[in-house]
mmCIF file of C-alpha atoms and ligand atoms in Angstrom:
data_model
loop_
_atom_site.group_PDB
_atom_site.id
_atom_site.type_symbol
_atom_site.label_atom_id
_atom_site.label_comp_id
_atom_site.label_asym_id
_atom_site.label_seq_id
_atom_site.Cartn_x
_atom_site.Cartn_y
_atom_site.Cartn_z
ATOM 1 C CA MET O 379 162.180 1.201 114.889
ATOM 2 C CA ASP O 380 160.770 4.397 116.418
ATOM 3 C CA PHE O 381 158.044 4.374 113.851
ATOM 4 C CA GLU O 382 157.124 0.751 114.717
ATOM 5 C CA LEU O 383 157.049 1.603 118.398
ATOM 6 C CA ASN O 384 154.767 4.536 117.730
ATOM 7 C CA LYS O 385 152.422 2.380 115.696
ATOM 8 C CA ASP O 386 152.315 -0.171 118.499
ATOM 9 C CA LEU O 387 151.520 2.554 120.994
ATOM 10 C CA ILE O 388 148.718 3.928 118.843
ATOM 11 C CA ASN O 389 147.255 0.427 118.402
ATOM 12 C CA HIS O 390 147.465 -0.137 122.082
ATOM 13 C CA GLN O 391 145.747 3.180 122.785
ATOM 14 C CA ASN O 392 142.953 2.362 120.326
ATOM 15 C CA THR O 393 142.361 -1.041 121.924
ATOM 16 C CA LEU O 394 142.156 0.573 125.354
ATOM 17 C CA ASN O 395 139.737 3.212 124.079
ATOM 18 C CA SER O 396 137.380 0.687 122.547
ATOM 19 C CA LEU O 397 137.631 -1.438 125.656
ATOM 20 C CA ILE O 398 136.558 1.298 128.043
ATOM 21 C CA ASN O 399 133.954 2.601 125.627
ATOM 22 C CA SER O 400 132.360 -0.824 125.399
ATOM 23 C CA MET O 401 131.906 -0.973 129.181
ATOM 24 C CA ASN O 402 128.419 -0.567 130.587
ATOM 25 C CA ASP O 403 129.722 1.225 133.655
ATOM 26 C CA GLY O 404 130.803 4.841 133.454
ATOM 27 C CA VAL O 405 134.570 5.154 133.783
ATOM 28 C CA ILE O 406 136.388 8.384 134.587
ATOM 29 C CA ALA O 407 140.133 8.597 135.234
ATOM 30 C CA LEU O 408 141.494 11.598 137.128
ATOM 31 C CA ASN O 409 144.957 12.918 137.797
ATOM 32 C CA ASP O 410 146.195 13.761 141.278
ATOM 33 C CA ASN O 411 144.545 17.167 140.931
ATOM 34 C CA THR O 412 141.092 15.557 140.323
ATOM 35 C CA GLU O 413 141.151 16.689 136.699
ATOM 36 C CA ILE O 414 139.598 14.402 134.124
ATOM 37 C CA THR O 415 142.069 12.590 131.874
ATOM 38 C CA ILE O 416 139.982 9.756 130.407
ATOM 39 C CA TYR O 417 136.250 9.050 130.289
ATOM 40 C CA ASN O 418 133.940 6.744 128.397
ATOM 41 C CA ALA O 419 130.545 7.051 126.709
ATOM 42 C CA ALA O 420 128.701 5.392 129.620
ATOM 43 C CA ALA O 421 130.050 8.095 131.955
ATOM 44 C CA LEU O 422 128.613 10.825 129.703
ATOM 45 C CA ASN O 423 125.323 8.973 129.742
ATOM 46 C CA ILE O 424 125.127 8.840 133.511
ATOM 47 C CA LEU O 425 126.195 12.477 133.853
ATOM 48 C CA ASP O 426 123.724 13.399 131.097
ATOM 49 C CA ILE O 427 126.228 15.564 129.184
ATOM 50 C CA ASN O 428 127.501 15.441 125.604
ATOM 51 C CA ASN O 429 131.207 15.835 126.187
ATOM 52 C CA VAL O 430 133.822 16.707 128.764
ATOM 53 C CA LYS O 431 136.854 18.879 128.281
ATOM 54 C CA ILE O 432 140.003 16.991 129.148
ATOM 55 C CA LYS O 433 141.587 18.532 132.241
ATOM 56 C CA SER O 434 138.296 19.909 133.502
ATOM 57 C CA LYS O 435 137.706 19.456 137.209
ATOM 58 C CA ILE O 436 135.524 16.533 138.270
ATOM 59 C CA ASP O 437 133.479 18.919 140.471
ATOM 60 C CA GLN O 438 132.188 20.655 137.348
ATOM 61 C CA VAL O 439 130.512 17.546 135.987
ATOM 62 C CA LEU O 440 129.809 15.267 138.929
ATOM 63 C CA LYS O 441 127.708 16.862 141.673
ATOM 64 C CA PRO O 442 126.134 14.040 143.657
ATOM 65 C CA ILE O 443 123.715 14.643 146.504
ATOM 66 C CA ASP O 444 123.732 12.637 149.704
ATOM 67 C CA LYS O 445 120.930 11.055 151.759
ATOM 68 C CA ASN O 446 120.078 14.444 153.286
ATOM 69 C CA ASN O 447 119.856 16.119 149.884
ATOM 70 C CA GLN O 448 123.120 17.990 150.467
ATOM 71 C CA GLU O 449 125.486 18.465 147.551
ATOM 72 C CA VAL O 450 128.714 16.501 147.999
ATOM 73 C CA LYS O 451 132.028 18.153 147.037
ATOM 74 C CA ILE O 452 133.253 15.128 145.173
ATOM 75 C CA SER O 453 136.896 16.237 144.760
ATOM 76 C CA GLU O 454 137.303 16.480 148.546
ATOM 77 C CA LEU O 455 135.937 12.983 148.961
ATOM 78 C CA ILE O 456 138.227 11.650 146.222
ATOM 79 C CA LEU O 457 141.359 13.261 147.662
ATOM 80 C CA LYS O 458 140.606 11.700 151.034
ATOM 81 C CA THR O 459 140.304 8.226 149.504
ATOM 82 C CA LYS O 460 143.413 6.191 150.235
ATOM 83 C CA PHE O 461 141.962 2.746 149.458
ATOM 84 C CA PRO O 462 139.370 1.635 146.930
ATOM 85 C CA ASP O 463 135.954 2.612 148.239
ATOM 86 C CA ILE O 464 132.352 2.090 147.129
ATOM 87 C CA ASN O 465 129.388 4.332 147.839
ATOM 88 C CA ARG O 466 125.774 3.359 147.077
ATOM 89 C CA ASP O 467 123.968 6.187 148.847
ATOM 90 C CA PHE O 468 124.523 9.124 146.498
ATOM 91 C CA ARG O 469 122.084 10.345 143.899
ATOM 92 C CA ILE O 470 122.494 12.511 140.819
ATOM 93 C CA LYS O 471 119.895 15.188 140.162
ATOM 94 C CA TYR O 472 119.347 16.149 136.519
ATOM 95 C CA ASN O 473 118.206 19.501 135.164
ATOM 96 C CA ASP O 474 114.651 18.287 134.636
ATOM 97 C CA GLY O 475 114.447 17.519 138.373
ATOM 98 C CA SER O 476 114.622 13.717 138.013
ATOM 99 C CA THR O 477 117.169 11.762 140.052
ATOM 100 C CA ILE O 478 118.979 8.450 139.831
ATOM 101 C CA ASN O 479 120.688 6.385 142.518
ATOM 102 C CA LEU O 480 124.391 6.175 141.923
ATOM 103 C CA TYR O 481 126.902 3.412 142.499
ATOM 104 C CA LEU O 482 130.241 5.198 142.799
ATOM 105 C CA SER O 483 133.519 3.386 143.196
ATOM 106 C CA ILE O 484 136.662 5.440 143.803
ATOM 107 C CA SER O 485 140.038 3.737 143.415
ATOM 108 C CA PRO O 486 143.357 5.505 143.880
ATOM 109 C CA VAL O 487 145.857 4.266 141.277
ATOM 110 C CA LYS O 488 149.568 4.754 140.742
ATOM 111 C CA LEU O 489 150.147 6.555 137.498
ATOM 112 C CA ASP O 490 153.751 5.461 136.952
ATOM 113 C CA TYR O 491 156.203 3.065 138.525
ATOM 114 C CA GLY O 492 158.892 5.506 139.481
ATOM 115 C CA LYS O 493 159.946 5.891 143.066
ATOM 116 C CA LYS O 494 157.901 9.065 143.553
ATOM 117 C CA SER O 495 154.963 7.695 141.659
ATOM 118 C CA THR O 496 152.044 10.107 141.456
ATOM 119 C CA ILE O 497 148.560 9.072 142.394
ATOM 120 C CA GLY O 498 145.509 9.335 140.186
ATOM 121 C CA TYR O 499 142.006 7.988 140.575
ATOM 122 C CA VAL O 500 139.602 5.823 138.642
ATOM 123 C CA LEU O 501 135.893 6.326 139.202
ATOM 124 C CA LEU O 502 133.262 3.779 138.219
ATOM 125 C CA LEU O 503 129.706 5.030 137.958
ATOM 126 C CA ARG O 504 126.524 2.992 137.585
ATOM 127 C CA ASP O 505 122.826 3.786 137.665
ATOM 128 C CA ILE O 506 121.402 1.565 140.429
ATOM 129 C CA THR O 507 117.962 3.172 140.698
ATOM 130 C CA ARG O 508 116.161 -0.081 139.967
ATOM 131 C CA GLU O 509 118.189 -2.172 142.417
ATOM 132 C CA LYS O 510 117.725 0.502 145.072
ATOM 133 C CA SER O 511 113.976 0.598 144.670
ATOM 134 C CA LEU O 512 113.851 -3.212 144.870
ATOM 135 C CA GLU O 513 115.975 -3.073 148.019
ATOM 136 C CA ASP O 514 113.694 -0.428 149.548
ATOM 137 C CA GLU O 515 110.668 -2.511 148.654
ATOM 138 C CA ARG O 516 112.235 -5.599 150.208
ATOM 139 C CA ASP O 517 113.107 -3.715 153.411
ATOM 140 C CA GLU O 518 109.584 -2.347 153.635
ATOM 141 C CA PHE O 519 108.204 -5.816 152.967
ATOM 142 C CA ILE O 520 110.248 -7.370 155.761
ATOM 143 C CA SER O 521 109.315 -4.641 158.201
ATOM 144 C CA VAL O 522 105.575 -4.821 157.408
ATOM 145 C CA VAL O 523 105.517 -8.608 157.476
ATOM 146 C CA SER O 524 107.377 -8.849 160.772
ATOM 147 C CA HIS O 525 105.049 -6.251 162.241
ATOM 148 C CA GLU O 526 102.019 -8.185 161.007
ATOM 149 C CA LEU O 527 103.410 -11.439 162.422
ATOM 150 C CA ARG O 528 104.204 -9.953 165.801
ATOM 151 C CA THR O 529 100.635 -9.021 166.830
ATOM 152 C CA PRO O 530 98.960 -12.407 166.286
ATOM 153 C CA ILE O 531 101.941 -14.235 167.768
ATOM 154 C CA ALA O 532 101.827 -12.017 170.877
ATOM 155 C CA ILE O 533 98.065 -12.539 171.244
ATOM 156 C CA SER O 534 98.313 -16.332 170.809
ATOM 157 C CA GLU O 535 101.199 -16.519 173.230
ATOM 158 C CA GLY O 536 99.262 -14.442 175.804
ATOM 159 C CA SER O 537 96.095 -16.539 175.384
ATOM 160 C CA ILE O 538 97.895 -19.861 175.690
ATOM 161 C CA SER O 539 99.858 -18.830 178.769
ATOM 162 C CA ASN O 540 96.608 -17.512 180.253
ATOM 163 C CA ALA O 541 94.986 -20.916 179.606
ATOM 164 C CA GLU O 542 97.935 -22.658 181.297
ATOM 165 C CA PHE O 543 97.660 -20.334 184.272
ATOM 166 C CA VAL O 544 93.922 -21.030 184.653
ATOM 167 C CA VAL O 545 94.486 -24.801 184.380
ATOM 168 C CA ASP O 546 96.832 -24.605 187.367
ATOM 169 C CA LYS O 547 94.789 -22.137 189.430
ATOM 170 C CA THR O 548 91.039 -22.603 189.023
ATOM 171 C CA GLY O 549 90.592 -25.060 186.171
ATOM 172 C CA ASP O 550 87.691 -22.914 184.922
ATOM 173 C CA LEU O 551 86.884 -24.558 181.606
ATOM 174 C CA LYS O 552 84.986 -21.567 180.212
ATOM 175 C CA THR O 553 87.994 -19.254 180.515
ATOM 176 C CA ILE O 554 90.341 -21.921 179.189
ATOM 177 C CA ARG O 555 88.116 -22.525 176.165
ATOM 178 C CA GLN O 556 87.854 -18.777 175.514
ATOM 179 C CA SER O 557 91.658 -18.358 175.595
ATOM 180 C CA LEU O 558 92.243 -21.335 173.324
ATOM 181 C CA LYS O 559 89.621 -20.027 170.898
ATOM 182 C CA GLU O 560 91.402 -16.689 170.711
ATOM 183 C CA ALA O 561 94.767 -18.384 170.132
ATOM 184 C CA HIS O 562 93.185 -20.604 167.483
ATOM 185 C CA SER O 563 91.721 -17.673 165.552
ATOM 186 C CA GLN O 564 95.063 -15.841 165.597
ATOM 187 C CA ILE O 565 96.801 -18.945 164.272
ATOM 188 C CA LEU O 566 94.225 -19.218 161.495
ATOM 189 C CA TYR O 567 95.007 -15.605 160.616
ATOM 190 C CA LEU O 568 98.726 -16.447 160.532
ATOM 191 C CA ALA O 569 97.970 -19.336 158.181
ATOM 192 C CA ASP O 570 96.074 -16.913 155.902
ATOM 193 C CA LEU O 571 98.963 -14.506 155.956
ATOM 194 C CA ILE O 572 101.468 -17.205 155.047
ATOM 195 C CA ASN O 573 99.166 -18.276 152.211
ATOM 196 C CA ASP O 574 98.973 -14.704 150.896
ATOM 197 C CA LEU O 575 102.734 -14.410 151.090
ATOM 198 C CA SER O 576 103.420 -17.640 149.278
ATOM 199 C CA THR O 577 100.883 -16.892 146.529
ATOM 200 C CA LEU O 578 102.434 -13.469 146.223
ATOM 201 C CA SER O 579 105.950 -14.789 145.933
ATOM 202 C CA ARG O 580 104.911 -17.341 143.298
ATOM 203 C CA ALA O 581 102.946 -14.687 141.398
ATOM 204 C CA GLU O 582 105.911 -12.307 141.476
ATOM 205 C CA ARG O 583 108.241 -14.958 140.145
ATOM 206 C CA GLY O 584 105.668 -15.593 137.416
ATOM 207 C CA VAL O 585 105.528 -19.316 138.084
ATOM 208 C CA LEU O 586 101.826 -19.618 138.800
ATOM 209 C CA GLU O 587 100.254 -22.118 136.495
ATOM 210 C CA VAL O 588 96.723 -21.604 135.296
ATOM 211 C CA ASN O 589 94.807 -24.872 135.339
ATOM 212 C CA ILE O 590 91.727 -24.372 133.257
ATOM 213 C CA GLU O 591 88.574 -26.338 133.954
ATOM 214 C CA ASP O 592 84.799 -26.034 133.677
ATOM 215 C CA ILE O 593 83.593 -24.314 136.819
ATOM 216 C CA ASP O 594 80.052 -24.926 138.013
ATOM 217 C CA ILE O 595 79.154 -21.472 139.272
ATOM 218 C CA ASN O 596 76.273 -22.520 141.533
ATOM 219 C CA ASP O 597 78.524 -25.088 143.091
ATOM 220 C CA LEU O 598 81.375 -22.625 143.659
ATOM 221 C CA VAL O 599 79.149 -19.974 145.216
ATOM 222 C CA LYS O 600 77.516 -22.551 147.479
ATOM 223 C CA GLU O 601 80.960 -23.695 148.610
ATOM 224 C CA LEU O 602 81.868 -20.091 149.436
ATOM 225 C CA LYS O 603 78.611 -19.568 151.305
ATOM 226 C CA ASP O 604 79.244 -22.675 153.407
ATOM 227 C CA SER O 605 82.759 -21.524 154.304
ATOM 228 C CA TYR O 606 81.734 -18.014 155.362
ATOM 229 C CA GLN O 607 78.231 -18.462 156.799
ATOM 230 C CA ALA O 608 79.545 -18.877 160.360
ATOM 231 C CA ASP O 609 81.829 -15.797 160.176
ATOM 232 C CA VAL O 610 79.004 -13.700 158.789
ATOM 233 C CA GLU O 611 76.602 -14.801 161.516
ATOM 234 C CA LYS O 612 79.196 -14.196 164.185
ATOM 235 C CA LYS O 613 79.202 -10.533 163.179
ATOM 236 C CA GLY O 614 75.409 -10.388 163.121
ATOM 237 C CA LEU O 615 75.348 -9.911 159.343
ATOM 238 C CA GLU O 616 73.310 -11.591 156.645
ATOM 239 C CA LEU O 617 74.788 -13.445 153.666
ATOM 240 C CA LYS O 618 72.641 -13.163 150.547
ATOM 241 C CA LEU O 619 73.045 -14.909 147.201
ATOM 242 C CA GLU O 620 71.700 -13.729 143.878
ATOM 243 C CA LEU O 621 72.432 -16.181 141.093
ATOM 244 C CA LYS O 622 70.945 -15.731 137.639
ATOM 245 C CA LYS O 623 69.163 -18.764 136.202
ATOM 246 C CA ASN O 624 70.859 -21.033 133.660
ATOM 247 C CA LEU O 625 74.429 -20.014 134.420
ATOM 248 C CA GLN O 626 76.760 -21.796 132.008
ATOM 249 C CA PRO O 627 80.001 -23.365 133.240
ATOM 250 C CA LEU O 628 82.884 -20.884 133.312
ATOM 251 C CA ARG O 629 86.139 -22.055 131.740
ATOM 252 C CA SER O 630 88.867 -20.657 133.946
ATOM 253 C CA SER O 631 91.061 -21.495 136.927
ATOM 254 C CA ARG O 632 88.780 -22.640 139.752
ATOM 255 C CA LEU O 633 91.577 -22.112 142.248
ATOM 256 C CA TYR O 634 92.188 -18.481 141.334
ATOM 257 C CA VAL O 635 88.541 -17.534 140.837
ATOM 258 C CA LYS O 636 87.836 -18.959 144.283
ATOM 259 C CA GLU O 637 90.803 -17.209 145.842
ATOM 260 C CA ILE O 638 89.782 -13.856 144.342
ATOM 261 C CA LEU O 639 86.202 -14.192 145.571
ATOM 262 C CA GLN O 640 87.442 -15.308 148.986
ATOM 263 C CA ASN O 641 89.509 -12.142 149.241
ATOM 264 C CA PHE O 642 86.500 -9.975 148.384
ATOM 265 C CA ILE O 643 84.284 -11.852 150.836
ATOM 266 C CA THR O 644 86.731 -11.828 153.762
ATOM 267 C CA ASN O 645 87.222 -8.096 153.256
ATOM 268 C CA SER O 646 83.509 -7.433 153.102
ATOM 269 C CA ILE O 647 83.003 -9.315 156.373
ATOM 270 C CA LYS O 648 85.976 -7.568 157.962
ATOM 271 C CA TYR O 649 84.895 -4.072 156.983
ATOM 272 C CA THR O 650 81.141 -4.388 157.619
ATOM 273 C CA ASP O 651 79.535 -4.099 161.056
ATOM 274 C CA HIS O 652 75.844 -3.832 160.116
ATOM 275 C CA GLY O 653 73.699 -5.071 157.287
ATOM 276 C CA PHE O 654 74.485 -7.703 154.701
ATOM 277 C CA ILE O 655 76.931 -9.161 152.233
ATOM 278 C CA LYS O 656 75.619 -10.247 148.886
ATOM 279 C CA ILE O 657 77.365 -12.515 146.378
ATOM 280 C CA SER O 658 75.856 -12.408 142.915
ATOM 281 C CA ALA O 659 76.689 -13.995 139.586
ATOM 282 C CA GLU O 660 75.433 -13.257 136.094
ATOM 283 C CA GLN O 661 76.680 -13.742 132.545
ATOM 284 C CA ASP O 662 76.777 -11.796 129.313
ATOM 285 C CA GLU O 663 78.149 -12.921 125.971
ATOM 286 C CA ASP O 664 81.775 -12.531 126.957
ATOM 287 C CA TYR O 665 82.007 -12.639 130.709
ATOM 288 C CA THR O 666 80.856 -14.247 133.904
ATOM 289 C CA ILE O 667 80.386 -11.386 136.334
ATOM 290 C CA PHE O 668 80.644 -11.894 140.070
ATOM 291 C CA LYS O 669 79.776 -9.119 142.498
ATOM 292 C CA VAL O 670 80.515 -9.016 146.201
ATOM 293 C CA LYS O 671 78.506 -6.210 147.748
ATOM 294 C CA ASP O 672 78.570 -5.078 151.343
ATOM 295 C CA THR O 673 76.939 -2.409 153.497
ATOM 296 C CA GLY O 674 80.186 -1.671 155.344
ATOM 297 C CA ILE O 675 82.456 1.308 155.983
ATOM 298 C CA GLY O 676 83.003 1.995 152.261
ATOM 299 C CA ILE O 677 86.136 3.354 150.603
ATOM 300 C CA SER O 678 86.835 7.030 149.901
ATOM 301 C CA LYS O 679 87.548 8.170 146.326
ATOM 302 C CA THR O 680 91.261 8.712 147.044
ATOM 303 C CA ASP O 681 91.649 5.336 148.732
ATOM 304 C CA GLN O 682 89.896 3.590 145.846
ATOM 305 C CA GLU O 683 92.902 4.367 143.662
ATOM 306 C CA LYS O 684 95.242 2.686 146.134
ATOM 307 C CA VAL O 685 93.442 -0.380 147.490
ATOM 308 C CA PHE O 686 95.149 -2.677 144.971
ATOM 309 C CA ASP O 687 98.633 -1.398 145.882
ATOM 310 C CA LYS O 688 101.006 -3.612 147.813
ATOM 311 C CA PHE O 689 100.588 -3.093 151.602
ATOM 312 C CA PHE O 690 97.964 -0.410 151.230
ATOM 313 C CA ARG O 691 95.557 -0.187 154.175
ATOM 314 C CA SER O 692 93.222 2.732 154.677
ATOM 315 C CA GLU O 693 94.086 5.111 157.513
ATOM 316 C CA ASP O 694 90.436 4.927 158.637
ATOM 317 C CA PHE O 695 90.420 3.742 162.276
ATOM 318 C CA ARG O 696 87.612 1.299 161.386
ATOM 319 C CA THR O 697 90.021 -0.452 159.004
ATOM 320 C CA ARG O 698 92.726 -0.560 161.624
ATOM 321 C CA LYS O 699 90.370 -2.267 164.113
ATOM 322 C CA SER O 700 90.993 -5.538 162.274
ATOM 323 C CA ASN O 701 94.196 -7.290 161.336
ATOM 324 C CA GLY O 702 95.327 -7.032 157.778
ATOM 325 C CA THR O 703 98.426 -7.036 155.631
ATOM 326 C CA GLY O 704 97.300 -4.873 152.747
ATOM 327 C CA LEU O 705 98.354 -7.768 150.520
ATOM 328 C CA GLY O 706 94.992 -9.387 149.803
ATOM 329 C CA LEU O 707 93.838 -7.098 146.994
ATOM 330 C CA TYR O 708 97.356 -6.822 145.567
ATOM 331 C CA VAL O 709 97.496 -10.603 145.234
ATOM 332 C CA THR O 710 93.927 -10.541 143.911
ATOM 333 C CA MET O 711 94.960 -8.164 141.141
ATOM 334 C CA LYS O 712 97.899 -10.410 140.188
ATOM 335 C CA LEU O 713 95.596 -13.436 139.952
ATOM 336 C CA THR O 714 93.028 -11.396 138.029
ATOM 337 C CA LYS O 715 95.621 -10.607 135.373
ATOM 338 C CA LEU O 716 96.605 -14.272 135.122
ATOM 339 C CA ILE O 717 93.038 -15.236 134.228
ATOM 340 C CA LYS O 718 92.606 -12.178 131.955
ATOM 341 C CA ALA O 719 89.749 -10.821 134.065
ATOM 342 C CA LYS O 720 88.800 -7.220 134.961
ATOM 343 C CA ILE O 721 88.000 -5.753 138.343
ATOM 344 C CA GLN O 722 85.752 -2.780 139.034
ATOM 345 C CA LEU O 723 85.129 -1.147 142.372
ATOM 346 C CA ASP O 724 82.018 0.767 143.202
ATOM 347 C CA SER O 725 82.130 2.323 146.640
ATOM 348 C CA ALA O 726 81.499 5.457 148.683
ATOM 349 C CA LEU O 727 82.603 6.238 152.208
ATOM 350 C CA ASN O 728 80.034 4.998 154.767
ATOM 351 C CA LYS O 729 77.853 3.647 151.976
ATOM 352 C CA GLY O 730 79.369 0.176 151.458
ATOM 353 C CA SER O 731 81.384 -1.302 148.606
ATOM 354 C CA THR O 732 80.861 -3.590 145.643
ATOM 355 C CA PHE O 733 83.803 -5.436 144.126
ATOM 356 C CA ILE O 734 82.974 -6.661 140.625
ATOM 357 C CA ILE O 735 85.030 -9.124 138.625
ATOM 358 C CA SER O 736 84.304 -9.971 134.990
ATOM 359 C CA ILE O 737 85.934 -13.226 133.952
ATOM 360 C CA PRO O 738 86.212 -14.443 130.354
ATOM 361 C CA ASN O 739 86.192 -18.068 129.267
ATOM 362 C CA LEU O 740 89.768 -19.126 128.687
ATOM 363 C CA GLU O 741 90.894 -21.484 125.960
ATOM 364 C CA PRO O 742 91.864 -24.875 127.319
ATOM 365 C CA PRO O 743 95.603 -25.513 126.919
ATOM 366 C CA LYS O 744 96.414 -27.070 123.525
ATOM 367 C CA ILE O 745 97.397 -30.697 123.648
ATOM 368 C CA PRO O 746 100.435 -31.069 121.391
HETATM 369 P P1 LIG G 1429 93.841 -5.950 154.198
HETATM 370 O O1 LIG G 1429 92.368 -6.222 154.231
HETATM 371 O O2 LIG G 1429 94.671 -7.076 154.664
HETATM 372 O O3 LIG G 1429 94.188 -4.657 154.869
HETATM 373 P P2 LIG G 1429 93.546 -5.788 151.302
HETATM 374 O O4 LIG G 1429 94.612 -5.674 150.269
HETATM 375 O O5 LIG G 1429 92.623 -6.944 151.211
HETATM 376 O O6 LIG G 1429 94.315 -5.743 152.680
HETATM 377 O O7 LIG G 1429 92.701 -4.451 151.276
HETATM 378 C C1 LIG G 1429 93.374 -3.207 151.234
HETATM 379 C C2 LIG G 1429 92.542 -2.119 151.892
HETATM 380 O O8 LIG G 1429 91.386 -1.851 151.107
HETATM 381 C C3 LIG G 1429 91.980 -2.471 153.270
HETATM 382 O O9 LIG G 1429 92.944 -2.253 154.279
HETATM 383 C C4 LIG G 1429 90.822 -1.519 153.377
HETATM 384 O O10 LIG G 1429 91.280 -0.227 153.728
HETATM 385 C C5 LIG G 1429 90.310 -1.453 151.934
HETATM 386 N N1 LIG G 1429 89.184 -2.387 151.680
HETATM 387 C C6 LIG G 1429 89.236 -3.547 150.983
HETATM 388 N N2 LIG G 1429 88.004 -4.128 150.910
HETATM 389 C C7 LIG G 1429 87.166 -3.299 151.565
HETATM 390 C C8 LIG G 1429 85.762 -3.328 151.825
HETATM 391 N N3 LIG G 1429 84.972 -4.336 151.415
HETATM 392 N N4 LIG G 1429 85.220 -2.284 152.534
HETATM 393 C C9 LIG G 1429 86.008 -1.261 152.942
HETATM 394 N N5 LIG G 1429 87.337 -1.192 152.737
HETATM 395 C C10 LIG G 1429 87.917 -2.185 152.060
#
């Protein structure tokens, strides 16, 4: 009988061991003295150690740091925990200097069912570095987007209420028209921003479809010229075209190629006060190459590495004179990858910039 009982106990123990060892989360059980009694393989992984001596103090192996980079005495925190508690703000620093964000759950548990039952603790540990960085990115995104929305909304609101005021007071049509024009241009900017955001969200979810068609390059460039001629003239700039003869149709997504070129052109108009903008197109065996050149403020060597990053805007005050989200080139890069194209940037501070995109012919989708 005793023997059978023992066997049952051992079986039971083995099942429990394999159960906790198969868990993805680190599990550490402690006695009331915060000494380790059970742990699993995932816990060793997170702590980056090979083994733990049973009965060693939790403080020896788990030394989290808090938001202010201060080491947390974990046993003190555990002993204070009367109810299950979760912390997502600690990090673990490894010997090589790298850190991870830690999910740490501390649950006090009764260790037996006697009247004076002693308390122990179960810790769950998880590496949440990726979730944390996504959360940080999302928070930054919301704060940048709301900031970018606020300015044009405030300007439109001010212009429209100014127009209303003038209607009531003097009825001066010139002032009213001027105010409405300002409000209109801010609303157009908001529409652009919303477009950027929705393209971005579709691109990030990877649900953008590439519709391949034969693109007439002369036709596309002429369309772009017609859309931007007025903006270019308004800034006293010149819009030049340089199209090689006999350009063959490009097989790619007209929508994305156009959107990419539009981003280059709007930037070149935005960041150029004197001179010209030139759109050129040429072809070699493998690629159709578009260049958008401007004689604007240019981009420093260090900034050139960052212009395609999400939200990046140069600190240069001449950049900050105009509205911008820092999303345009990020979205452009996403679209560029979708059509298997390559972007090059040739620029120097105060010397203007040239954005070059080389686009290959894509295979039309196979009809099953
Ligand atoms: P936005 O123009 O909305 O700020 P983009 O992603 O389109 O965002 O561009 C990122 C940054 O790259 C700009 O803020 C600017 O600093 C720089 N940049 C892009 N195009 C040009 C250009 N043609 N001339 C100078 N700077 C540019």
